Amino acid sequence: MKKQKITFVLFFIISLAMSCDTEIPEVDTTPPTFSFEISGDGFTHTFTQDDDFSSMQLNLRGRTEYRFTYSGADQGGVAAIRWQLGDNSQLEFLSPEFPFDSWDIRDLSALNRMVEWFGDVSDPKTGAILSGTFRTRDLPNNTTDSGTFSFFVRDFGGESGTPNSVRGDLNLNIQNSETSLSEF
C-alpha cells in the first residue's frame, strides 16, 4: 500500500509539473531522465536511466497481468519518449487503448513495436507519463520467450544546442516461473 501511495504522489507531482509552462533554455546540456515501474505477480521494481541494464534481466511470468508506468522528463522540455518492445505475441496491452492521449503505438516490423510520445517545440512540456496494464503471452511448459524493452528519451537541447538523450535496453525473459529480476 505504501508503494501505491508513493507512486500516486509521484504521478501527481509529475502531472502538476507537466501542466506548467516549460521554457526551452538557450542551451540545455543536462540529459533527460526516464522511469519505468512495473508491478505484478508479487513483484514491483522501478528502472531508471541510472541502472546498469547490461547486468540485469527482467523475468516475467507467462499469461500474467502487469501494471506499468513509463515516464520521461527534462526541465528544458522533452522532444521524444519511446518504448520499443516485442510484438503482440509477447505481450498484449489491456489498457490504455492506443492511440492514448498523445501516445501512439506502431509496428516497426513483424517482431517489434514502438510506443511513442512527441513533444512540440512551440508548446514544450517537461515530460509525459503513460500508465496501463499488459498481459504476457501464454507459454507451453518448459519454454521461454526472450526479448528487450528499450527505453529512450530525447530533449530539445535548448534553443541553439544539441539534443541530449538517454537510453536503456532491458533484457526480458518470459517464462513459466515467478517474476524476478536477475542481476549478473
Short mmCIF file of C-alpha atoms in Angstrom, two decimals:
data_model
loop_
_atom_site.label_atom_id
_atom_site.label_comp_id
_atom_site.label_asym_id
_atom_site.label_seq_id
_atom_site.Cartn_x
_atom_site.Cartn_y
_atom_site.Cartn_z
CA MET A 1 0.00 0.00 0.00
CA LYS A 2 2.87 2.38 0.82
CA LYS A 3 4.36 1.83 -2.66
CA GLN A 4 0.99 2.70 -4.26
CA LYS A 5 0.82 5.95 -2.27
CA ILE A 6 4.36 6.88 -3.33
CA THR A 7 3.52 6.12 -6.98
CA PHE A 8 0.35 8.25 -6.75
CA VAL A 9 2.25 11.16 -5.19
CA LEU A 10 4.97 10.96 -7.87
CA PHE A 11 2.30 10.78 -10.59
CA PHE A 12 0.56 13.83 -9.12
CA ILE A 13 3.81 15.84 -8.87
CA ILE A 14 4.88 14.98 -12.42
CA SER A 15 1.38 15.73 -13.73
CA LEU A 16 1.44 19.10 -11.98
CA ALA A 17 4.91 19.87 -13.39
CA MET A 18 3.81 18.89 -16.90
CA SER A 19 0.80 21.18 -16.76
CA CYS A 20 3.04 24.17 -16.03
CA ASP A 21 4.64 26.22 -18.76
CA THR A 22 8.04 24.90 -19.76
CA GLU A 23 10.65 27.22 -21.19
CA ILE A 24 13.31 25.91 -23.52
CA PRO A 25 16.64 27.40 -22.38
CA GLU A 26 19.20 28.83 -24.81
CA VAL A 27 21.43 25.76 -24.32
CA ASP A 28 20.47 22.57 -22.45
CA THR A 29 23.38 20.27 -21.60
CA THR A 30 21.56 18.21 -18.96
CA PRO A 31 20.34 14.83 -20.23
CA PRO A 32 16.67 13.92 -19.71
CA THR A 33 15.52 11.18 -17.33
CA PHE A 34 13.15 8.23 -17.54
CA SER A 35 11.40 5.88 -15.16
CA PHE A 36 9.73 2.53 -15.85
CA GLU A 37 7.83 1.00 -12.95
CA ILE A 38 6.37 -2.49 -13.28
CA SER A 39 4.33 -4.47 -10.76
CA GLY A 40 2.50 -7.78 -10.78
CA ASP A 41 2.86 -11.39 -9.65
CA GLY A 42 4.13 -10.17 -6.26
CA PHE A 43 6.93 -8.16 -7.89
CA THR A 44 7.49 -4.38 -8.05
CA HIS A 45 10.53 -2.58 -9.44
CA THR A 46 11.37 0.82 -10.91
CA PHE A 47 14.04 1.14 -13.58
CA THR A 48 15.74 4.48 -14.41
CA GLN A 49 18.43 5.77 -16.72
CA ASP A 50 20.95 5.23 -13.89
CA ASP A 51 20.56 1.43 -13.87
CA ASP A 52 23.24 -0.84 -15.35
CA PHE A 53 21.00 -2.59 -17.88
CA SER A 54 23.87 -4.71 -19.21
CA SER A 55 23.93 -6.63 -15.92
CA MET A 56 20.23 -7.38 -15.41
CA GLN A 57 17.32 -9.29 -16.87
CA LEU A 58 13.63 -8.91 -16.09
CA ASN A 59 11.92 -12.32 -15.84
CA LEU A 60 8.15 -12.13 -16.32
CA ARG A 61 5.70 -14.98 -15.79
CA GLY A 62 3.73 -16.11 -18.83
CA ARG A 63 -0.02 -15.38 -19.00
CA THR A 64 0.24 -12.78 -16.21
CA GLU A 65 -1.02 -9.19 -15.97
CA TYR A 66 1.38 -6.37 -15.05
CA ARG A 67 0.76 -2.71 -14.28
CA PHE A 68 3.30 -0.26 -15.63
CA THR A 69 4.10 3.43 -15.53
CA TYR A 70 6.58 4.83 -18.03
CA SER A 71 7.67 8.48 -17.97
CA GLY A 72 10.31 10.77 -19.40
CA ALA A 73 11.24 14.26 -18.21
CA ASP A 74 13.58 17.19 -18.83
CA GLN A 75 13.41 20.70 -17.31
CA GLY A 76 14.09 22.22 -20.75
CA GLY A 77 11.34 20.26 -22.50
CA VAL A 78 11.09 16.74 -23.90
CA ALA A 79 11.21 16.17 -27.65
CA ALA A 80 10.54 12.40 -27.74
CA ILE A 81 9.87 9.44 -25.46
CA ARG A 82 9.98 5.92 -26.88
CA TRP A 83 9.50 2.39 -25.58
CA GLN A 84 10.42 -0.32 -28.04
CA LEU A 85 9.07 -3.79 -27.29
CA GLY A 86 8.19 -7.10 -28.88
CA ASP A 87 5.13 -7.93 -30.93
CA ASN A 88 1.58 -8.78 -29.82
CA SER A 89 2.53 -12.44 -29.33
CA GLN A 90 4.91 -11.44 -26.48
CA LEU A 91 2.61 -9.10 -24.64
CA GLU A 92 -0.79 -7.58 -25.17
CA PHE A 93 -1.82 -4.16 -23.86
CA LEU A 94 -5.07 -4.37 -21.89
CA SER A 95 -5.05 -0.62 -21.23
CA PRO A 96 -4.62 2.00 -22.48
CA GLU A 97 -6.12 1.60 -25.90
CA PHE A 98 -3.84 3.31 -28.39
CA PRO A 99 -3.75 6.00 -29.52
CA PHE A 100 -3.91 7.22 -25.96
CA ASP A 101 -3.81 10.95 -25.24
CA SER A 102 -0.71 11.97 -27.21
CA TRP A 103 0.90 8.49 -27.04
CA ASP A 104 0.80 6.22 -30.08
CA ILE A 105 1.91 2.69 -30.94
CA ARG A 106 3.20 1.47 -34.28
CA ASP A 107 4.72 -1.66 -35.78
CA LEU A 108 8.40 -1.36 -36.70
CA SER A 109 8.49 -4.88 -38.09
CA ALA A 110 6.65 -8.16 -37.61
CA LEU A 111 8.53 -8.63 -34.31
CA ASN A 112 8.86 -5.08 -32.96
CA ARG A 113 6.51 -2.34 -31.81
CA MET A 114 7.22 1.19 -30.65
CA VAL A 115 5.19 3.19 -28.13
CA GLU A 116 5.92 6.89 -28.73
CA TRP A 117 5.22 10.39 -27.47
CA PHE A 118 6.49 13.50 -29.26
CA GLY A 119 6.93 16.94 -27.75
CA ASP A 120 6.17 20.19 -29.55
CA VAL A 121 8.87 22.88 -29.57
CA SER A 122 6.17 25.58 -29.85
CA ASP A 123 4.40 24.22 -26.73
CA PRO A 124 7.11 22.37 -24.76
CA LYS A 125 6.29 20.04 -21.88
CA THR A 126 8.56 18.98 -19.02
CA GLY A 127 7.58 15.36 -19.61
CA ALA A 128 4.89 12.78 -20.21
CA ILE A 129 3.55 9.69 -18.43
CA LEU A 130 1.99 6.52 -19.77
CA SER A 131 0.34 4.13 -17.32
CA GLY A 132 -1.56 0.95 -18.00
CA THR A 133 -1.71 -2.83 -17.93
CA PHE A 134 -0.38 -5.56 -20.19
CA ARG A 135 -0.53 -9.35 -20.18
CA THR A 136 2.37 -11.61 -21.15
CA ARG A 137 1.86 -14.44 -23.60
CA ASP A 138 0.79 -17.95 -22.69
CA LEU A 139 3.78 -20.30 -22.93
CA PRO A 140 3.87 -24.07 -23.38
CA ASN A 141 5.60 -25.87 -20.47
CA ASN A 142 9.39 -25.59 -20.25
CA THR A 143 9.65 -22.82 -22.86
CA THR A 144 10.77 -19.20 -22.67
CA ASP A 145 10.45 -16.14 -24.88
CA SER A 146 13.21 -13.56 -24.69
CA GLY A 147 13.39 -10.01 -25.94
CA THR A 148 14.24 -6.46 -24.92
CA PHE A 149 12.47 -3.41 -23.56
CA SER A 150 14.31 -0.39 -25.00
CA PHE A 151 13.66 2.97 -23.33
CA PHE A 152 14.69 6.25 -24.99
CA VAL A 153 14.16 9.93 -24.13
CA ARG A 154 15.49 12.98 -26.04
CA ASP A 155 15.24 16.66 -25.14
CA PHE A 156 15.36 19.69 -27.44
CA GLY A 157 18.93 20.62 -26.47
CA GLY A 158 17.88 24.21 -25.91
CA GLU A 159 17.19 26.90 -28.49
CA SER A 160 20.63 26.58 -30.08
CA GLY A 161 22.19 23.47 -28.55
CA THR A 162 22.49 19.82 -29.48
CA PRO A 163 19.74 17.50 -28.19
CA ASN A 164 20.63 15.25 -25.25
CA SER A 165 19.30 11.72 -24.91
CA VAL A 166 19.27 8.73 -22.58
CA ARG A 167 18.69 5.09 -23.42
CA GLY A 168 18.29 1.84 -21.55
CA ASP A 169 17.99 -1.65 -23.05
CA LEU A 170 16.50 -4.09 -20.53
CA ASN A 171 16.83 -7.81 -21.28
CA LEU A 172 13.47 -9.54 -20.94
CA ASN A 173 12.59 -13.20 -20.47
CA ILE A 174 9.03 -14.53 -20.34
CA GLN A 175 8.90 -17.91 -18.60
CA ASN A 176 6.64 -20.21 -16.57
CA SER A 177 8.07 -19.27 -13.20
CA GLU A 178 7.89 -16.48 -10.64
CA THR A 179 8.54 -12.89 -11.74
CA SER A 180 12.03 -11.76 -10.73
CA LEU A 181 14.98 -9.56 -11.60
CA SER A 182 18.23 -11.39 -12.34
CA GLU A 183 21.41 -9.46 -11.85
CA PHE A 184 24.76 -10.71 -13.14
#
